[in-house]
GROMACS .gro file of C-alpha atoms in nm:
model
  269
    1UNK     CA    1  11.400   8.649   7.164
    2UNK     CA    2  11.105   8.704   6.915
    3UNK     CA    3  11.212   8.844   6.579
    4UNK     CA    4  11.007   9.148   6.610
    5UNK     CA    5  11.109   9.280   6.951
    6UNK     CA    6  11.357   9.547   6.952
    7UNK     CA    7  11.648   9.483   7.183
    8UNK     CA    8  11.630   9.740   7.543
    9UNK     CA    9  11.855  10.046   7.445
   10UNK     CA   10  11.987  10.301   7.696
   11UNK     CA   11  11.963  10.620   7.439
   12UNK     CA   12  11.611  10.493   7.318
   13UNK     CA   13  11.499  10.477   7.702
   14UNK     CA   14  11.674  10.853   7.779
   15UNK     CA   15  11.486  10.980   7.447
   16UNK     CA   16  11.158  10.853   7.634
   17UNK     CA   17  11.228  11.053   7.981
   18UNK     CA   18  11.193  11.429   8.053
   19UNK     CA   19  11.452  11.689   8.235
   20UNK     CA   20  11.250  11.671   8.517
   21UNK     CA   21  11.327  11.261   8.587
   22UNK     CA   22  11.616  11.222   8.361
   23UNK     CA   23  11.801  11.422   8.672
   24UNK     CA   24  11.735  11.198   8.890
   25UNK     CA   25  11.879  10.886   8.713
   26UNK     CA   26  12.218  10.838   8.794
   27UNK     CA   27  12.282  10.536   8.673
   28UNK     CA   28  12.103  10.335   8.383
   29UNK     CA   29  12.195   9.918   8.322
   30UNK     CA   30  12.069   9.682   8.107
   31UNK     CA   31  12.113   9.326   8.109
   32UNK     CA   32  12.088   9.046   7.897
   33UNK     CA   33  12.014   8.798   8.129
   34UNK     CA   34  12.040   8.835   8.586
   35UNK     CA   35  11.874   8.621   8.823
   36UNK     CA   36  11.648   8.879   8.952
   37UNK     CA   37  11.707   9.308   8.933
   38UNK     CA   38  11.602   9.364   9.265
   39UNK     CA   39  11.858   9.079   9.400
   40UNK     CA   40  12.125   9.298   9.147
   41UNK     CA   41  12.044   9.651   9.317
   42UNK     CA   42  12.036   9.522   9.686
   43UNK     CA   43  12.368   9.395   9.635
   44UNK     CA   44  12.455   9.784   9.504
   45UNK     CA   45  12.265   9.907   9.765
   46UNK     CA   46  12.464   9.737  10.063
   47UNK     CA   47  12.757   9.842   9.891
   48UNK     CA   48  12.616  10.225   9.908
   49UNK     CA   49  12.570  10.260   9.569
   50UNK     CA   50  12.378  10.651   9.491
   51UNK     CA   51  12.031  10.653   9.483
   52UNK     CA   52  11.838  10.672   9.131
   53UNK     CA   53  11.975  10.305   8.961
   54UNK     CA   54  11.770  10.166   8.721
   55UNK     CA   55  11.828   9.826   8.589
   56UNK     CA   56  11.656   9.615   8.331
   57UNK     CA   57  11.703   9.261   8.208
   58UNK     CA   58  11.582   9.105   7.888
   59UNK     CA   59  11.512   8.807   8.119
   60UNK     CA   60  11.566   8.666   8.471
   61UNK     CA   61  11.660   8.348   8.567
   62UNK     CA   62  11.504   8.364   8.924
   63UNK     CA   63  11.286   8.670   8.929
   64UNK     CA   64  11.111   8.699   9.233
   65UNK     CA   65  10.770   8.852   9.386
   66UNK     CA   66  10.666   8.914   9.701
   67UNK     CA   67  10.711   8.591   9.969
   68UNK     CA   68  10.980   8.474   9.773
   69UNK     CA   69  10.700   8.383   9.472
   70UNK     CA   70  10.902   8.292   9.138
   71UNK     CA   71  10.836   8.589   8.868
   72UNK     CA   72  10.851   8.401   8.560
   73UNK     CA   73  11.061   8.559   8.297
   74UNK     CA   74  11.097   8.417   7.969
   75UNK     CA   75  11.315   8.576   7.675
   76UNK     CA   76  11.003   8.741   7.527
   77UNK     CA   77  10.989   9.107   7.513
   78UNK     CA   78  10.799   9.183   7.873
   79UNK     CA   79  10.974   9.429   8.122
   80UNK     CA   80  11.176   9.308   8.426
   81UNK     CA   81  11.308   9.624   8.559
   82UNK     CA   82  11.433   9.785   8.936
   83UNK     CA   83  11.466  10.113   9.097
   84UNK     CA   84  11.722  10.196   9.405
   85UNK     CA   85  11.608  10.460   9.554
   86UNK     CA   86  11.772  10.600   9.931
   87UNK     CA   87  11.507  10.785  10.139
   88UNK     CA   88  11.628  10.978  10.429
   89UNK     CA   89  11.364  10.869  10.664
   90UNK     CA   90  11.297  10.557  10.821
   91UNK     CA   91  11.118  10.215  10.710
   92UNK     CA   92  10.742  10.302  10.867
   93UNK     CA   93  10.739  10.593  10.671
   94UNK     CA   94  10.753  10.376  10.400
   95UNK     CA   95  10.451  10.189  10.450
   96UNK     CA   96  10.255  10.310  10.126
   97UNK     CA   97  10.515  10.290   9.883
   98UNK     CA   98  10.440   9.975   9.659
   99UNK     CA   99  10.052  10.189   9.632
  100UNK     CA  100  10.298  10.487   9.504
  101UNK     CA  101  10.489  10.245   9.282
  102UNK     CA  102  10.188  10.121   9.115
  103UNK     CA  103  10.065  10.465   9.034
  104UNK     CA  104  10.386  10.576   8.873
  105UNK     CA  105  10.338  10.245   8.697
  106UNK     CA  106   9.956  10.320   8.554
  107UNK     CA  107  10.051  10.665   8.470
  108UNK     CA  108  10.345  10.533   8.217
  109UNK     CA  109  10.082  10.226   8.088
  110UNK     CA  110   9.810  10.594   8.054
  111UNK     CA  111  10.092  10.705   7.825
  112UNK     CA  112  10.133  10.436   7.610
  113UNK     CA  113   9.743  10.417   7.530
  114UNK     CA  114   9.653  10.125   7.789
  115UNK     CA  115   9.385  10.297   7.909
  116UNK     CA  116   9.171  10.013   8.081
  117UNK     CA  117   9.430   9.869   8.345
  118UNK     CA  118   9.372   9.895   8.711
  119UNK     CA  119   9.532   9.858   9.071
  120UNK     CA  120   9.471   9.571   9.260
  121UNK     CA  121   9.607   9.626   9.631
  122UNK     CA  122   9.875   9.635   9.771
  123UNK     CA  123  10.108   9.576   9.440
  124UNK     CA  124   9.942   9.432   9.123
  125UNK     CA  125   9.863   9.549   8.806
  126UNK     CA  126   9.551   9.383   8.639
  127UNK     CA  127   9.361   9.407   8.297
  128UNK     CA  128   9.022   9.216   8.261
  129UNK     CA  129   9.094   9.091   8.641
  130UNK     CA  130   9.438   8.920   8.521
  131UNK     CA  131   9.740   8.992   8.622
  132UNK     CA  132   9.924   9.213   8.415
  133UNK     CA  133  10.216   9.280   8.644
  134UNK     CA  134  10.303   9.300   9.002
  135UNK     CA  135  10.527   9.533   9.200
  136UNK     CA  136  10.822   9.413   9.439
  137UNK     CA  137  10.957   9.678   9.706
  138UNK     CA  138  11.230   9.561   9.927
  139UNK     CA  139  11.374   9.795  10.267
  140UNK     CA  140  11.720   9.821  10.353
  141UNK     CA  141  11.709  10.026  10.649
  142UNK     CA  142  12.044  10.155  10.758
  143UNK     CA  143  12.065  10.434  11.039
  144UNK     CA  144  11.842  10.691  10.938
  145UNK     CA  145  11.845  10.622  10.597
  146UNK     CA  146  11.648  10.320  10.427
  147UNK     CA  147  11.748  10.196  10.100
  148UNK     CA  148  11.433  10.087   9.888
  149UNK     CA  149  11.475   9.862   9.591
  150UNK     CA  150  11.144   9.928   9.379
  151UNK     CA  151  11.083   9.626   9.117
  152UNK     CA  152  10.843   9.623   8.823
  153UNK     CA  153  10.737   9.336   8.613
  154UNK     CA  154  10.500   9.382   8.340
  155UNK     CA  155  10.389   9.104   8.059
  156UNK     CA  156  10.414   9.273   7.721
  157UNK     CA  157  10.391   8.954   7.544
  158UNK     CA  158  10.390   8.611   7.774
  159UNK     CA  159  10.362   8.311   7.569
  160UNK     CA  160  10.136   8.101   7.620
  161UNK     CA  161  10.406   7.784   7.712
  162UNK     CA  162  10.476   8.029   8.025
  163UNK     CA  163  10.112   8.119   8.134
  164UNK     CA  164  10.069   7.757   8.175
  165UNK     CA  165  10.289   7.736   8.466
  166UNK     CA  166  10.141   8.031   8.657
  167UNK     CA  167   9.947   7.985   8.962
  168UNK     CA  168   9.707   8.252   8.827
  169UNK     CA  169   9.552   8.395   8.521
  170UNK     CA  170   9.746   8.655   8.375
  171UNK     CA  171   9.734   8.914   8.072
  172UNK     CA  172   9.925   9.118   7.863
  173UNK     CA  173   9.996   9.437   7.674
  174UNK     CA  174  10.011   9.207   7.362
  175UNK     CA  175   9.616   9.199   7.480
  176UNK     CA  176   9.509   9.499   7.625
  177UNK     CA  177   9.624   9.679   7.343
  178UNK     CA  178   9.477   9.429   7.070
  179UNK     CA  179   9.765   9.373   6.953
  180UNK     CA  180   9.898   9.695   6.877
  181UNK     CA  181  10.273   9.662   6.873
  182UNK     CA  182  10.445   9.784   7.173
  183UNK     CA  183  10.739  10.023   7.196
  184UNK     CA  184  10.927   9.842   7.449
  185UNK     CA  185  11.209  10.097   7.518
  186UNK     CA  186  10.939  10.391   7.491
  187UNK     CA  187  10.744  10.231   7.784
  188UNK     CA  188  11.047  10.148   7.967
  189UNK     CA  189  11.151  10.515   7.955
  190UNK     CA  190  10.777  10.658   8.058
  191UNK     CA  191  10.818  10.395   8.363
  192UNK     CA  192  11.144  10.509   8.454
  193UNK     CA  193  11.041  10.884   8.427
  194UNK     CA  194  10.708  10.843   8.666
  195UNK     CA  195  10.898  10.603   8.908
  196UNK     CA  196  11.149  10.876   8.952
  197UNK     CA  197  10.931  11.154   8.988
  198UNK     CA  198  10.721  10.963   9.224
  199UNK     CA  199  10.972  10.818   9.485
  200UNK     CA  200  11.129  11.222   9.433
  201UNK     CA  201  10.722  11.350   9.534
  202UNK     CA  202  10.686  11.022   9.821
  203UNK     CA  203  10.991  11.174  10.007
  204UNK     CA  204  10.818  11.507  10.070
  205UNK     CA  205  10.441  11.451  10.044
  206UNK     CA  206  10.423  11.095  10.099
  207UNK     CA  207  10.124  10.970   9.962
  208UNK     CA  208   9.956  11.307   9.862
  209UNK     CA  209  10.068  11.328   9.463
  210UNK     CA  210   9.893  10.972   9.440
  211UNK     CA  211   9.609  10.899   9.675
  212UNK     CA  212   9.374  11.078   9.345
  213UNK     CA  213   9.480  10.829   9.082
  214UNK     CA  214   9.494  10.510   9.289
  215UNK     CA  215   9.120  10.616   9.358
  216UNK     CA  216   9.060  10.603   9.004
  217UNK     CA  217   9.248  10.324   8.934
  218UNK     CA  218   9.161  10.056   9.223
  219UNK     CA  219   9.058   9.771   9.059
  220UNK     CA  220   8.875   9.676   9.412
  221UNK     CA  221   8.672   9.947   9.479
  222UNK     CA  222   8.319   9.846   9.610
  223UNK     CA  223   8.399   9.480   9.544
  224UNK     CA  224   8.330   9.156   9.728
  225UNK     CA  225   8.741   9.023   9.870
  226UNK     CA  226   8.941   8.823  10.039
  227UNK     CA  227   9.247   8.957  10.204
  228UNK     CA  228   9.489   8.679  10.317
  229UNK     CA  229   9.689   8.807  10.625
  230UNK     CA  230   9.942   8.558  10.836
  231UNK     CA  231   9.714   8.242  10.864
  232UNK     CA  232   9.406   8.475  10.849
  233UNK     CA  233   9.161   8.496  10.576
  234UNK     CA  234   8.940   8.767  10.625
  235UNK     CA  235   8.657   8.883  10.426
  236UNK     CA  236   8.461   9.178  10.297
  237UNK     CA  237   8.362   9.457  10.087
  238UNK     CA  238   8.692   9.727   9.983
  239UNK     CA  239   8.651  10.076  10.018
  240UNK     CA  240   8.983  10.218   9.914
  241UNK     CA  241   9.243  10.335  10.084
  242UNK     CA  242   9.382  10.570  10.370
  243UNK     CA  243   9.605  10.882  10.373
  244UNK     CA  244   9.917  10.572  10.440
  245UNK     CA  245   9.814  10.371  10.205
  246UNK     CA  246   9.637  10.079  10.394
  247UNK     CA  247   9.314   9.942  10.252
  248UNK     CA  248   8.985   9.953  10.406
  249UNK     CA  249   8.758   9.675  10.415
  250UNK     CA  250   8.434   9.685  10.522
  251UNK     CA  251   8.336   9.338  10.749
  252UNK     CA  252   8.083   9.178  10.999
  253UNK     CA  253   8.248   9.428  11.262
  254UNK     CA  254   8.264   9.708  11.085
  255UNK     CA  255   8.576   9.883  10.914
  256UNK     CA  256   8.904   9.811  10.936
  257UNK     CA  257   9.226   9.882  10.779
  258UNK     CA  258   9.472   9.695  10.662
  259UNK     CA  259   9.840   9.762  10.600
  260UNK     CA  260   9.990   9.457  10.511
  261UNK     CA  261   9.849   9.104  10.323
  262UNK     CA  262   9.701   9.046   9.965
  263UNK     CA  263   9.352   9.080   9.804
  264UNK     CA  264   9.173   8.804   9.570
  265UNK     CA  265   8.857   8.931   9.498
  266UNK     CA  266   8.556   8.694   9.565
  267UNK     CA  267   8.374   8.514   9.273
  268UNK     CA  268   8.039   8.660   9.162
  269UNK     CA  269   7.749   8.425   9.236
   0.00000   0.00000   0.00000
């Protein structure tokens, strides 16, 4: 680890939360080193384990994103870092909760001064059109309760040894914040308190607490994409999203909306 990053601490992280989200963390682990968090809490959630785990790892030996995709972690000061949360309703009610997760996600960046980030649907986070970090949810339905697993990855600093072995341009803090040092345990705490709060608000309101700020926030909005869907590529202008979180893309035929696939946005010509 670089000589300047402070080392995750659990009362540094607590100091960072509120009474409003620090009672719904019932459990708080850090690692040095797992091969993924989510793959950690799915194992605790089979086993039952209470809703409102966080875990964090300095760095991840197989982190994963969504299809499997490696996450590359390196020893380097970014966040890896999961959520198990229970909801008492099923999996389709679940349907917009990685758009939830990356609102809870901008809100904590808001907080730390990172004020030019956006939300690329259904689960990044991008700065400058890079990839800053990307959200992993993962359902464990079980009777009428579904266990979610909520992961997080953001780059605070990502050498440059590692971008060279990602299939896409990325950024990070280290960057958006011209090099203003990060407070990795402050920003770890602010992401744990809006990730609670928000998977407390989805249960009730579903979408309603966040459909505003991922308005803001889309990173899409009005653009030229491509959304890649089974063996589908499909092509258009965005327009947002709906009430369940499913984006609308305005095509040849019309408008449609979309609740599952992935968005690259079309070069400028």
């Amino acid at each position: 680890m670089q000589t300047d990053i402070i080392p995750l601490k659990p009362k540094l992280i607590w100091a960072a939360m509120e009474e409003d989200s620090l009672k719904w963390l019932s459990r708080l682990e850090i690692h040095t080193e797992l091969d993924s968090t989510n793959r950690y809490l799915l194992a605790r959630a089979k086993a039952g384990t209470h809703r409102g785990v966080i875990c964090l790892a300095e760095t991840q030996s197989a982190g994963k994103g969504r299809h499997e995709r490696p996450w590359i972690s390196p020893l380097s000061g970014n966040i890896y870092l999961s959520l198990l949360w229970h909801f008492f309703k099923g999996p389709r009610f679940l349907s917009g909760l990685s758009v939830a997760a990356g609102v809870a996600v901008l809100r904590a960046l808001q907080n730390q001064g990172v004020t030019n980030a956006g939300l690329k649907w259904p689960n990044d986070v991008v700065w400058d059109d890079r990839k800053l970090g990307g959200i992993l949810v993962e359902l464990l339905p079980k009777g009428e309760i579904t266990g979610a697993v909520i992961g997080v990855g953001i780059n605070v600093d990502m050498p440059v040894s590692y971008r060279e072995r990602l299939d896409q341009p990325c950024a990070d803090l280290r960057e958006a914040t011209r090099d203003q040092p990060i407070d990795r345990n402050q920003l770890a705490g602010r992401l744990i308190h809006h990730l609670l709060l928000v998977m407390h608000n989805f249960e009730s309101q579903g979408l309603g607490d966040c459909l505003d700020d991922w308005r803001k926030w889309d990173a899409c909005y009005q653009r030229e994409v491509y959304l890649y869907m089974d063996n589908r590529v499909i092509s258009g202008t965005a327009w947002g999203i709906d009430e369940k979180g499913a984006l609308l893309l305005q095509g040849e035929e019309g408008m449609s909306c979309y609740l599952c696939g992935e968005v690259s946005l079309r070069p400028v010509k």
